[in-house]
Short mmCIF file of C-alpha atoms in Angstrom, two decimals:
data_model
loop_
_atom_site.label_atom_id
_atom_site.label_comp_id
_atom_site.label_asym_id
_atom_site.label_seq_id
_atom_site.Cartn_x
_atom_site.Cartn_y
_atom_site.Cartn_z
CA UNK A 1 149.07 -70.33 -79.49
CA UNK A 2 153.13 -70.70 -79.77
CA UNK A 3 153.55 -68.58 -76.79
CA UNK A 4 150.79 -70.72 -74.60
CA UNK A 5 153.00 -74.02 -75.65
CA UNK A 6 155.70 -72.30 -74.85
CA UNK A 7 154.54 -71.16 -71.35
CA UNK A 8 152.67 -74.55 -70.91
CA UNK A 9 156.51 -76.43 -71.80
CA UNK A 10 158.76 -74.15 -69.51
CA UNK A 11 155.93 -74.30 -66.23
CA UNK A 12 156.06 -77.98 -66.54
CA UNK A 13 159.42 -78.01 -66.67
CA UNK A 14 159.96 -76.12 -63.67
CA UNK A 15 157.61 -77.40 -61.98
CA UNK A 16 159.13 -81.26 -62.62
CA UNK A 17 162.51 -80.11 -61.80
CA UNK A 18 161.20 -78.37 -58.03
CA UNK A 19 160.80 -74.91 -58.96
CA UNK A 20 158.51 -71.99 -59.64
CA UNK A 21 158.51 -69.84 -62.76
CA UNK A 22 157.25 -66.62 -62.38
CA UNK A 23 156.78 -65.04 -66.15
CA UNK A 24 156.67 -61.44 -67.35
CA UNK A 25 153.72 -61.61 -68.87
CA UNK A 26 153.92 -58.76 -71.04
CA UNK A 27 157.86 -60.19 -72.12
CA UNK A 28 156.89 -63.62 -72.61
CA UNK A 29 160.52 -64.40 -73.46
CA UNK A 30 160.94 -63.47 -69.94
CA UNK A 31 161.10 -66.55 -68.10
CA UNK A 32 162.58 -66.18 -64.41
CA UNK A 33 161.75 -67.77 -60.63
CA UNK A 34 160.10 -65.55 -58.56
CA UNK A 35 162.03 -62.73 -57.08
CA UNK A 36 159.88 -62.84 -53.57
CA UNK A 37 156.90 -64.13 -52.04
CA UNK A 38 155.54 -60.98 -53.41
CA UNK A 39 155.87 -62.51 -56.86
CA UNK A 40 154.10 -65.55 -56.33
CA UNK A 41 151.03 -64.08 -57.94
CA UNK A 42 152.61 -64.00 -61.69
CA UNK A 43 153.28 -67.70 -60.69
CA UNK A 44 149.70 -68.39 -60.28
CA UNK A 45 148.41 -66.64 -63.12
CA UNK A 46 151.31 -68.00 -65.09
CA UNK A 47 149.92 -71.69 -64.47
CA UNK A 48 145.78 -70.43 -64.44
CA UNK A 49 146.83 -69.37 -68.04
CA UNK A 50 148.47 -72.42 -68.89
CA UNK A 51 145.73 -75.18 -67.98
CA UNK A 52 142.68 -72.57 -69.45
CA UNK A 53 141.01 -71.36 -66.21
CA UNK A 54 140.73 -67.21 -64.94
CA UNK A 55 143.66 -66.52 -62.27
CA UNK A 56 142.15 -65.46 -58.35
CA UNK A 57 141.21 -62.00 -58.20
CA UNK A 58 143.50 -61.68 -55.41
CA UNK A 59 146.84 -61.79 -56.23
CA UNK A 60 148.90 -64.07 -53.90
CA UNK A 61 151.66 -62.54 -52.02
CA UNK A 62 152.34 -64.80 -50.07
CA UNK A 63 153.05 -68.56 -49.65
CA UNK A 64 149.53 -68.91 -47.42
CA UNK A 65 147.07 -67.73 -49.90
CA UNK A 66 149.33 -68.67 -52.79
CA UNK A 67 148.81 -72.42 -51.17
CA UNK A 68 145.32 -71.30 -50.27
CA UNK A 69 144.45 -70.29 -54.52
CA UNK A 70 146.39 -73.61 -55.42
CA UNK A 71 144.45 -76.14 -53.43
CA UNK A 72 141.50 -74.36 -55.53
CA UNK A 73 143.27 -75.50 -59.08
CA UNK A 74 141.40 -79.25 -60.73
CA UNK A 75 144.05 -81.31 -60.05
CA UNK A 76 143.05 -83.48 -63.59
CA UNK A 77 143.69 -80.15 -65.51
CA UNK A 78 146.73 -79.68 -63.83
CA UNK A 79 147.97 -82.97 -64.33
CA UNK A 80 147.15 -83.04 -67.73
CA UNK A 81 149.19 -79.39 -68.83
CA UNK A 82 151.55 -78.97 -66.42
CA UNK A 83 152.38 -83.38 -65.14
CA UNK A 84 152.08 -84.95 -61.66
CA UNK A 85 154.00 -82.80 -59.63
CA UNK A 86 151.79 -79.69 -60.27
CA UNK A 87 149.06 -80.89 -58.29
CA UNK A 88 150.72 -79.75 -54.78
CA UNK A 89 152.56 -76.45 -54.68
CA UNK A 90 156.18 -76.66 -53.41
CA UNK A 91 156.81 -77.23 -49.67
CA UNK A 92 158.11 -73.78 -48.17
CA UNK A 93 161.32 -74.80 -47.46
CA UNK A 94 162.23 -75.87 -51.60
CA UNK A 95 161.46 -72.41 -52.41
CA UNK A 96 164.11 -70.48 -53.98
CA UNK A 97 163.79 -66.96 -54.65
CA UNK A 98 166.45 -64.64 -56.58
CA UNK A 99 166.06 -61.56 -55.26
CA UNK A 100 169.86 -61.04 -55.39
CA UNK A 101 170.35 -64.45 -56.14
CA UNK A 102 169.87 -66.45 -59.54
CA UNK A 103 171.02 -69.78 -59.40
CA UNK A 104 171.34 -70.36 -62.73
CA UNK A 105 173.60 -66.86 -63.47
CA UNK A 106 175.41 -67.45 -59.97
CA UNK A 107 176.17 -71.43 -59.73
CA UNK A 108 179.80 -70.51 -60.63
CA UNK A 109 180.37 -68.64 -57.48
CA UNK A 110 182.11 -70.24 -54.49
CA UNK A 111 180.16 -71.96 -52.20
CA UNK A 112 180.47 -69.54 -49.49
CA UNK A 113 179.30 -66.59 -51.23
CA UNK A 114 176.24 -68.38 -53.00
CA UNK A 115 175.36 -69.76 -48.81
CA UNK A 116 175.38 -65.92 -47.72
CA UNK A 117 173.54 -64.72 -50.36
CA UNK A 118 170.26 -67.14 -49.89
CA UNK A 119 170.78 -67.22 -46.28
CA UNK A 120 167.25 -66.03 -44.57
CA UNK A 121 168.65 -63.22 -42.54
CA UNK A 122 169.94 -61.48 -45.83
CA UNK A 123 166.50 -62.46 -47.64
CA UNK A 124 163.80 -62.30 -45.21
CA UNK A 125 161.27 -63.27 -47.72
CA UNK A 126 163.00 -66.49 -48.06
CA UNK A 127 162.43 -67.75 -43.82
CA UNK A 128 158.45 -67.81 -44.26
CA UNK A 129 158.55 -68.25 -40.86
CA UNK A 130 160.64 -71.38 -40.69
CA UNK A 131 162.17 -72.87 -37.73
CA UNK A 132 166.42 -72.39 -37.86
#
């Protein structure tokens, strides 16, 4: 029960502050954003867990059927656990993902190299298909 507070506390929190939290599930103390659109699945199941419902079968990797499973969610029980702005996934181009960037552990690097290392031609995942 600690550990579902706990998961229900830090998804809300990411999710008010305009991120995603991807959790280990089997490290619950593992708490980190997803590392690419192929990890948007422990997202999902992450915040199925957290408002009481079974995750998708399919595991979502990627943003279309991530977006897809999400419209799915009851907006009232995803308001209730997880506050207002969990009832629409993130827009595409607010998503962060730290495959060789964190920007927590990395904020302290000049500007330059933290620009290079999110850039979308060094993180493919990251573009989604997104106009330059």
């Amino acid at each position: 029960q600690n550990r579902r507070i706990r998961e229900i506390a830090f998804q809300r929190a990411a999710l008010g502050n305009g991120t995603l939290l991807a959790p280990l599930r089997s490290e619950f103390w593992d708490d980190r954003m997803p590392g690419s659109e192929k990890d948007l699945w422990r997202v999902m199941e992450s915040v199925c867990r957290c408002i009481g419902v079974a995750a998708p079968p399919q595991r979502a990797e990627d943003y279309a059927t991530f977006c897809s499973q999400w419209a799915r969610l009851d907006a009232q029980k995803l308001t209730a656990a997880l506050g207002e702005k969990a009832v629409t996934p993130l827009a595409p181009e607010k998503l962060i993902f730290h495959e060789r960037f964190n920007p927590l552990y990395d904020a302290d690097l000049p500007e330059s190299m933290r620009l290079s290392m999110i850039s979308p031609e060094r993180l493919p995942s990251q573009n989604l298909n997104r106009a330059a």
